[in-house]
Short mmCIF file of C-alpha atoms in Angstrom, two decimals:
data_model
loop_
_atom_site.label_atom_id
_atom_site.label_comp_id
_atom_site.label_asym_id
_atom_site.label_seq_id
_atom_site.Cartn_x
_atom_site.Cartn_y
_atom_site.Cartn_z
CA MET A 473 -76.18 -75.36 14.83
CA SER A 474 -76.23 -78.92 16.14
CA THR A 475 -73.11 -81.02 16.50
CA ALA A 476 -72.85 -84.79 16.18
CA SER A 477 -72.58 -86.73 19.41
CA PRO A 478 -69.03 -87.94 20.10
CA ILE A 479 -68.41 -91.62 19.40
CA ASN A 480 -68.17 -93.70 22.58
CA SER A 481 -64.75 -95.35 22.81
CA ASP A 482 -65.09 -96.60 26.40
CA CYS A 483 -66.86 -99.76 27.46
CA ARG A 484 -66.59 -102.60 29.95
CA MET A 485 -65.23 -105.87 28.65
CA TYR A 486 -68.14 -108.06 29.73
CA GLU A 487 -71.89 -107.87 29.30
CA ALA A 488 -72.64 -107.75 33.04
CA ARG A 489 -72.22 -104.24 34.45
CA PHE A 490 -70.87 -105.58 37.74
CA PRO A 491 -68.84 -108.67 38.62
CA GLU A 492 -70.36 -111.56 40.49
CA VAL A 493 -69.59 -112.18 44.17
CA ASP A 494 -66.76 -114.69 44.80
CA THR A 495 -65.23 -113.94 41.40
CA PRO A 496 -61.58 -112.85 41.04
CA VAL A 497 -61.16 -109.62 39.05
CA MET A 498 -58.18 -107.59 37.89
CA ILE A 499 -57.76 -104.29 39.70
CA GLN A 500 -55.42 -101.31 39.62
CA VAL A 501 -54.62 -99.52 42.85
CA LYS A 502 -55.60 -95.84 42.74
CA GLU A 503 -55.30 -94.58 46.33
CA ILE A 504 -54.21 -96.03 49.68
CA GLY A 505 -56.10 -94.57 52.65
CA ASP A 506 -55.89 -95.08 56.40
CA VAL A 507 -58.57 -97.76 56.52
CA ALA A 508 -59.09 -98.79 52.88
CA THR A 509 -57.49 -98.94 49.46
CA HIS A 510 -59.42 -97.58 46.49
CA VAL A 511 -59.02 -99.45 43.22
CA ALA A 512 -60.34 -99.49 39.64
CA LEU A 513 -61.81 -102.68 38.17
CA LEU A 514 -60.04 -102.84 34.82
CA GLU A 515 -62.43 -105.31 33.19
CA TYR A 516 -65.48 -103.21 34.13
CA ASN A 517 -64.52 -99.87 32.59
CA ASN A 518 -62.57 -98.80 35.69
CA ILE A 519 -65.53 -98.64 38.07
CA GLU A 520 -64.35 -98.09 41.63
CA GLY A 521 -63.92 -100.77 44.27
CA MET A 522 -62.57 -100.78 47.79
CA ILE A 523 -60.31 -103.12 49.78
CA LEU A 524 -60.30 -102.71 53.56
CA LEU A 525 -56.82 -102.94 55.07
CA SER A 526 -58.04 -105.96 57.04
CA ASP A 527 -58.68 -107.71 53.72
CA LEU A 528 -55.20 -107.20 52.32
CA SER A 529 -53.53 -110.18 53.99
CA ARG A 530 -54.16 -113.11 56.29
CA ARG A 531 -50.98 -112.21 58.14
CA ARG A 532 -50.41 -109.33 60.47
CA ILE A 533 -49.73 -106.19 58.43
CA ARG A 534 -46.42 -104.56 59.31
CA SER A 535 -46.18 -102.38 56.23
CA VAL A 536 -49.01 -101.65 53.79
CA GLY A 537 -46.41 -100.67 51.20
CA SER A 538 -45.07 -104.22 51.13
CA LEU A 539 -48.52 -105.55 50.22
CA ILE A 540 -49.91 -103.00 47.80
CA ARG A 541 -48.74 -99.93 45.88
CA VAL A 542 -50.44 -97.22 43.85
CA GLY A 543 -50.47 -98.15 40.17
CA ARG A 544 -50.01 -101.86 40.74
CA ILE A 545 -52.22 -104.20 38.68
CA GLU A 546 -53.20 -107.48 40.37
CA PRO A 547 -56.16 -109.78 41.09
CA ALA A 548 -58.64 -109.33 43.95
CA MET A 549 -61.69 -111.32 45.06
CA VAL A 550 -65.17 -109.76 44.93
CA LEU A 551 -66.80 -109.89 48.40
CA ARG A 552 -69.92 -107.73 48.04
CA VAL A 553 -71.64 -105.82 45.23
CA ASN A 554 -74.26 -103.12 45.75
CA ALA A 555 -75.42 -102.45 42.20
CA GLU A 556 -77.79 -99.63 43.23
CA LYS A 557 -75.12 -97.59 45.00
CA GLY A 558 -72.24 -98.87 42.90
CA TYR A 559 -70.30 -100.18 45.89
CA ILE A 560 -67.92 -103.08 45.35
CA ASP A 561 -65.94 -104.56 48.24
CA LEU A 562 -62.94 -106.69 47.44
CA SER A 563 -60.32 -108.77 49.20
CA LYS A 564 -56.78 -109.88 48.52
CA LYS A 565 -56.52 -112.33 51.37
CA ARG A 566 -59.42 -114.45 50.06
CA LEU A 567 -57.53 -115.26 46.84
CA SER A 568 -56.15 -118.74 46.28
CA ASP A 569 -53.32 -119.55 43.86
CA GLN A 570 -55.93 -121.06 41.52
CA ASP A 571 -58.01 -117.85 41.67
CA ILE A 572 -54.95 -115.83 40.69
CA ARG A 573 -54.15 -118.10 37.72
CA VAL A 574 -57.74 -118.05 36.48
CA CYS A 575 -57.96 -114.26 36.78
CA GLU A 576 -54.64 -113.58 35.07
CA GLU A 577 -55.41 -115.92 32.18
CA ARG A 578 -58.90 -114.49 31.64
CA TYR A 579 -57.68 -110.90 31.86
CA SER A 580 -54.86 -111.54 29.39
CA LYS A 581 -57.38 -112.83 26.83
CA SER A 582 -59.97 -110.14 27.59
CA LYS A 583 -57.38 -107.37 27.30
CA LEU A 584 -56.37 -108.55 23.82
CA VAL A 585 -60.00 -108.80 22.70
CA HIS A 586 -60.70 -105.33 24.12
CA SER A 587 -57.65 -103.84 22.42
CA ILE A 588 -58.77 -105.20 19.03
CA MET A 589 -62.38 -104.06 19.55
CA ARG A 590 -61.33 -100.56 20.63
CA HIS A 591 -58.92 -100.16 17.72
CA VAL A 592 -61.61 -101.18 15.22
CA ALA A 593 -64.15 -98.83 16.83
CA GLU A 594 -61.73 -95.88 16.75
CA THR A 595 -60.44 -96.43 13.21
CA MET A 596 -63.91 -97.09 11.78
CA ASN A 597 -65.57 -94.29 13.78
CA ALA A 598 -67.91 -96.81 15.40
CA ASP A 599 -69.41 -96.89 18.89
CA LEU A 600 -67.41 -99.34 21.03
CA GLU A 601 -70.35 -100.38 23.20
CA ASP A 602 -72.49 -100.96 20.12
CA LEU A 603 -69.73 -103.17 18.72
CA TYR A 604 -69.68 -105.14 21.96
CA ILE A 605 -73.49 -105.44 22.04
CA HIS A 606 -73.70 -106.90 18.54
CA VAL A 607 -70.37 -108.74 18.23
CA GLY A 608 -68.29 -109.03 21.40
CA TRP A 609 -70.86 -110.09 23.98
CA PRO A 610 -72.75 -112.53 21.72
CA LEU A 611 -69.37 -114.22 21.08
CA TYR A 612 -68.68 -114.35 24.83
CA ARG A 613 -72.05 -116.06 25.33
CA LYS A 614 -71.56 -118.57 22.51
CA TYR A 615 -67.87 -119.42 22.97
CA GLY A 616 -67.37 -118.84 26.70
CA HIS A 617 -64.83 -116.14 25.81
CA ALA A 618 -64.60 -113.97 22.71
CA PHE A 619 -60.90 -114.85 22.52
CA GLU A 620 -61.85 -118.40 21.45
CA ALA A 621 -64.11 -117.00 18.72
CA PHE A 622 -61.36 -114.67 17.54
CA LYS A 623 -59.00 -117.64 17.17
CA GLU A 624 -61.50 -119.24 14.77
CA ILE A 625 -61.94 -115.98 12.89
CA VAL A 626 -58.24 -116.08 11.97
CA ASN A 627 -58.88 -119.04 9.64
CA ASP A 628 -62.62 -118.89 8.92
CA PRO A 629 -64.28 -115.51 9.61
CA ASP A 630 -67.66 -116.35 8.08
CA SER A 631 -68.20 -119.43 10.24
CA VAL A 632 -68.16 -117.12 13.28
CA LEU A 633 -69.47 -113.78 12.08
CA LYS A 634 -72.17 -114.85 9.61
CA SER A 635 -74.56 -115.87 12.38
CA LEU A 636 -74.33 -112.47 14.12
CA THR A 637 -77.29 -110.24 13.25
CA ARG A 638 -79.16 -107.22 14.51
CA GLU A 639 -82.73 -106.01 14.13
CA LEU A 640 -83.27 -102.83 12.16
CA LYS A 641 -86.58 -101.00 12.37
CA GLU A 642 -87.71 -98.90 9.43
CA ILE A 643 -90.88 -97.48 7.93
CA GLY A 644 -92.28 -99.54 5.08
CA PRO A 645 -94.05 -98.27 1.92
CA ASP A 646 -97.38 -98.42 3.72
CA GLY A 647 -96.13 -96.16 6.48
CA LYS A 648 -95.99 -98.93 9.03
CA GLU A 649 -92.89 -99.82 11.03
CA VAL A 650 -91.25 -103.07 9.99
CA THR A 651 -88.35 -104.98 11.53
CA LYS A 652 -85.60 -106.29 9.31
CA VAL A 653 -82.82 -108.69 10.34
CA VAL A 654 -79.46 -107.51 8.97
CA PRO A 655 -75.82 -108.47 9.57
CA ALA A 656 -74.50 -107.30 12.94
CA ILE A 657 -71.81 -105.13 11.34
CA SER A 658 -71.23 -103.55 7.96
CA ASP A 659 -68.84 -105.09 5.47
CA ASP A 660 -66.16 -102.44 6.06
CA VAL A 661 -66.27 -102.87 9.86
CA LYS A 662 -66.20 -106.64 9.40
CA GLU A 663 -63.17 -106.35 7.13
CA ALA A 664 -61.38 -104.13 9.67
CA LEU A 665 -62.21 -106.53 12.51
CA VAL A 666 -60.94 -109.59 10.64
CA ARG A 667 -57.81 -107.75 9.52
CA ASN A 668 -56.97 -106.68 13.08
CA ILE A 669 -57.70 -110.11 14.55
CA ARG A 670 -55.42 -111.77 12.01
CA ARG A 671 -52.68 -109.24 12.61
CA ARG A 672 -52.80 -109.60 16.38
CA MET A 673 -53.64 -113.29 16.78
CA THR A 674 -51.93 -115.21 13.98
CA PRO A 675 -49.33 -117.34 15.81
CA GLN A 676 -45.75 -116.30 15.13
CA PRO A 677 -43.05 -119.00 14.99
CA LEU A 678 -40.50 -118.96 17.79
CA LYS A 679 -36.81 -119.41 17.12
CA ILE A 680 -35.19 -121.93 19.46
CA HIS A 681 -31.41 -122.14 19.51
CA SER A 682 -28.57 -123.90 21.29
CA VAL A 683 -24.79 -123.48 21.27
CA ILE A 684 -22.41 -126.45 21.44
CA GLU A 685 -18.70 -127.12 21.11
CA MET A 686 -17.65 -130.16 19.07
CA LYS A 687 -14.15 -131.55 18.54
CA CYS A 688 -12.71 -134.64 16.88
CA PHE A 689 -8.97 -135.39 16.76
CA GLU A 690 -9.15 -138.56 14.68
CA PHE A 691 -7.90 -138.64 11.12
CA ASP A 692 -10.74 -137.42 8.90
CA GLY A 693 -12.12 -135.59 11.95
CA VAL A 694 -13.77 -132.95 9.78
CA LEU A 695 -15.71 -135.62 7.93
CA HIS A 696 -16.86 -137.17 11.20
CA ILE A 697 -18.04 -133.77 12.42
CA LYS A 698 -19.78 -133.20 9.12
CA ASP A 699 -21.54 -136.56 9.48
CA ALA A 700 -22.63 -135.67 13.04
CA MET A 701 -24.09 -132.38 11.77
CA ARG A 702 -26.05 -134.16 9.04
CA LYS A 703 -27.51 -136.61 11.54
CA ALA A 704 -28.45 -133.78 13.89
CA GLU A 705 -30.30 -131.99 11.08
CA ALA A 706 -32.03 -135.26 10.11
CA VAL A 707 -33.77 -135.24 13.50
CA GLY A 708 -35.80 -132.21 12.41
CA THR A 709 -39.41 -132.50 11.29
CA LYS A 710 -41.58 -130.47 8.93
CA GLU A 711 -42.92 -128.54 11.93
CA CYS A 712 -39.49 -128.25 13.60
CA PRO A 713 -36.72 -128.30 10.95
CA VAL A 714 -33.24 -128.38 12.52
CA LYS A 715 -30.32 -126.39 11.11
CA MET A 716 -26.75 -126.46 12.39
CA LYS A 717 -24.06 -123.94 11.52
CA LEU A 718 -20.44 -123.33 12.38
CA VAL A 719 -19.95 -120.18 14.46
CA ALA A 720 -16.17 -120.35 14.93
CA ALA A 721 -14.25 -123.55 15.55
CA PRO A 722 -15.12 -125.41 17.67
CA SER A 723 -18.48 -123.65 18.32
CA TYR A 724 -21.72 -124.45 16.52
CA VAL A 725 -25.28 -123.20 16.78
CA LEU A 726 -28.34 -125.41 16.31
CA TYR A 727 -31.69 -123.74 15.71
CA THR A 728 -35.27 -124.37 14.69
CA GLN A 729 -38.40 -122.30 14.13
CA THR A 730 -41.68 -123.61 15.49
CA LEU A 731 -45.06 -122.58 16.85
CA ASP A 732 -44.62 -125.00 19.76
CA LYS A 733 -41.84 -123.95 22.14
CA GLU A 734 -41.79 -127.22 24.10
CA GLN A 735 -41.63 -129.26 20.91
CA GLY A 736 -38.81 -127.09 19.57
CA VAL A 737 -36.72 -127.55 22.72
CA LYS A 738 -37.41 -131.30 22.66
CA VAL A 739 -36.32 -131.65 19.02
CA LEU A 740 -33.10 -129.68 19.56
CA ASN A 741 -32.22 -131.76 22.63
CA LYS A 742 -32.72 -134.91 20.54
CA ALA A 743 -30.55 -133.45 17.76
CA ILE A 744 -27.78 -132.69 20.26
CA ALA A 745 -27.97 -136.23 21.67
CA VAL A 746 -27.69 -137.76 18.17
CA CYS A 747 -24.81 -135.44 17.34
CA ALA A 748 -22.99 -136.37 20.57
CA THR A 749 -23.45 -140.11 20.00
CA THR A 750 -22.10 -139.84 16.46
CA ILE A 751 -19.00 -137.83 17.30
CA GLU A 752 -18.17 -139.83 20.44
CA ARG A 753 -18.12 -142.97 18.28
CA HIS A 754 -15.03 -141.44 16.66
CA LYS A 755 -13.40 -140.39 19.95
CA GLY A 756 -14.72 -136.86 19.61
CA LYS A 757 -16.33 -134.70 22.28
CA LEU A 758 -19.46 -132.56 22.37
CA THR A 759 -20.11 -129.98 25.09
CA VAL A 760 -23.37 -128.05 25.43
CA LYS A 761 -22.43 -124.42 26.04
CA GLU A 762 -26.00 -123.10 25.92
CA ALA A 763 -29.05 -125.36 26.31
CA PRO A 764 -31.93 -125.01 23.83
CA ARG A 765 -34.04 -121.91 24.55
CA ALA A 766 -36.32 -119.46 22.79
CA VAL A 767 -34.60 -116.29 21.62
CA SER A 768 -36.13 -112.89 20.96
CA GLU A 769 -35.91 -111.13 17.60
CA ARG A 770 -33.24 -108.85 19.04
CA GLU A 771 -31.16 -111.79 20.34
CA ASP A 772 -31.56 -113.60 17.02
CA LYS A 773 -30.32 -110.53 15.17
CA LEU A 774 -27.32 -110.20 17.48
CA ILE A 775 -26.46 -113.89 17.01
CA ALA A 776 -26.69 -113.53 13.22
CA GLU A 777 -24.43 -110.45 13.35
CA GLN A 778 -21.93 -112.30 15.54
CA MET A 779 -21.85 -115.26 13.16
CA ALA A 780 -21.38 -112.97 10.16
CA ARG A 781 -18.53 -111.17 11.92
CA LEU A 782 -16.78 -114.44 12.82
CA GLU A 783 -17.21 -115.72 9.25
CA ARG A 784 -15.49 -112.57 7.97
CA GLN A 785 -12.69 -113.01 10.48
CA ASN A 786 -12.24 -116.66 9.46
CA ALA A 787 -12.10 -115.65 5.81
CA GLU A 788 -9.25 -113.22 6.59
CA VAL A 789 -7.12 -115.89 8.33
CA SER A 790 -4.14 -117.07 6.26
CA GLY A 791 -3.64 -120.68 5.18
CA ASP A 792 -0.96 -121.24 7.84
CA GLU A 793 -3.26 -119.92 10.56
CA ASP A 794 -6.04 -122.15 9.25
CA SER A 795 -3.78 -125.18 9.64
CA GLU A 796 -2.89 -124.23 13.22
CA ALA A 797 -6.53 -123.76 14.17
CA GLU A 798 -7.40 -127.03 12.53
CA GLU A 799 -4.66 -128.88 14.36
CA ASP A 800 -5.88 -127.46 17.67
CA THR A 801 -9.55 -128.31 17.19
CA GLY A 802 -9.49 -131.17 14.72
CA MET A 803 -11.66 -129.32 12.19
CA GLY A 804 -11.85 -126.51 9.73
CA SER A 805 -14.79 -124.71 8.14
CA VAL A 806 -17.62 -127.13 7.46
CA ASP A 807 -20.08 -126.75 4.61
CA LEU A 808 -22.81 -129.41 4.62
CA ASP A 809 -23.87 -128.45 1.11
CA ASN A 810 -20.39 -128.99 -0.33
CA SER A 811 -18.57 -132.29 -0.10
CA SER A 812 -15.18 -130.53 -0.01
CA THR A 813 -13.76 -128.95 3.14
CA SER A 814 -11.52 -126.00 3.78
CA SER A 815 -9.16 -127.94 6.03
CA GLY A 816 -6.07 -129.92 5.15
CA MET A 817 -8.23 -132.83 3.93
CA MET A 818 -7.31 -132.20 0.30
CA ASP A 819 -5.12 -134.61 -1.68
#
């Protein structure tokens, strides 16, 4: 009884079986010997390479352990390639800072592409190398890197994938072999590929936040603070909307969500500057307690929980305690959506 051949789920990332000489590649250290270090070339399906100890560093080696460790992943420069015997000699000391940057950036993109390709191959019971032959490597050739093609697939899959075809040989009605040109992948594999690319590569907005303290001891101080908050929020744009909320007097948090981290930080800094100018005009003071920065989902959740807890605590404070807090900070609870305030500003 015959059994079906197992589906191949291993494949190099690039079309060439071996790297070119004088090219930086990403390696993982497997074994450190007396005269050489044995490594795996991660982008080339873990084929073996070797780094002589003399090629580890330009400086005198006092301790090999300080230069390289088993399991470490890092770039190395290709010195020699013997394709017939499969020998690859590498060097660490030949790397420049530019080589390292180029290698790390390329590997980061290639690793994501490879992860998507492997996942599609495994879930769709497809051969990974076949998927690379008909999709991955043609995209590398056309776009310089398949990562760039995948970015376009997020918004317009057909513009990228429609041109990919393969030749299929079959026997015609007359018994002769004919060659047909068909799409490179079936509709279900295409759907799985697009779905995985969109899931992994659709940009996710970052949350940028900053914490400030703001006080104003003038009469109508709460209204001046409220005005400063409005002007800070007015700095926001459609791409970087600014929101400002009271944490607990006199602390406030400003935040925005954006796809562009640098732009988000810039907008929040501008909002803080506008807020400071407005409140200082009324003899108030603004102090930045935490400069604008990107926060993780976990940090954002913790901040939200902290704000909710402080809001509950504020709600439990009696009217007398509210007045004392207000006298100390020059403000009470501020609600930008409600023209009234919870301080002693009432008639």
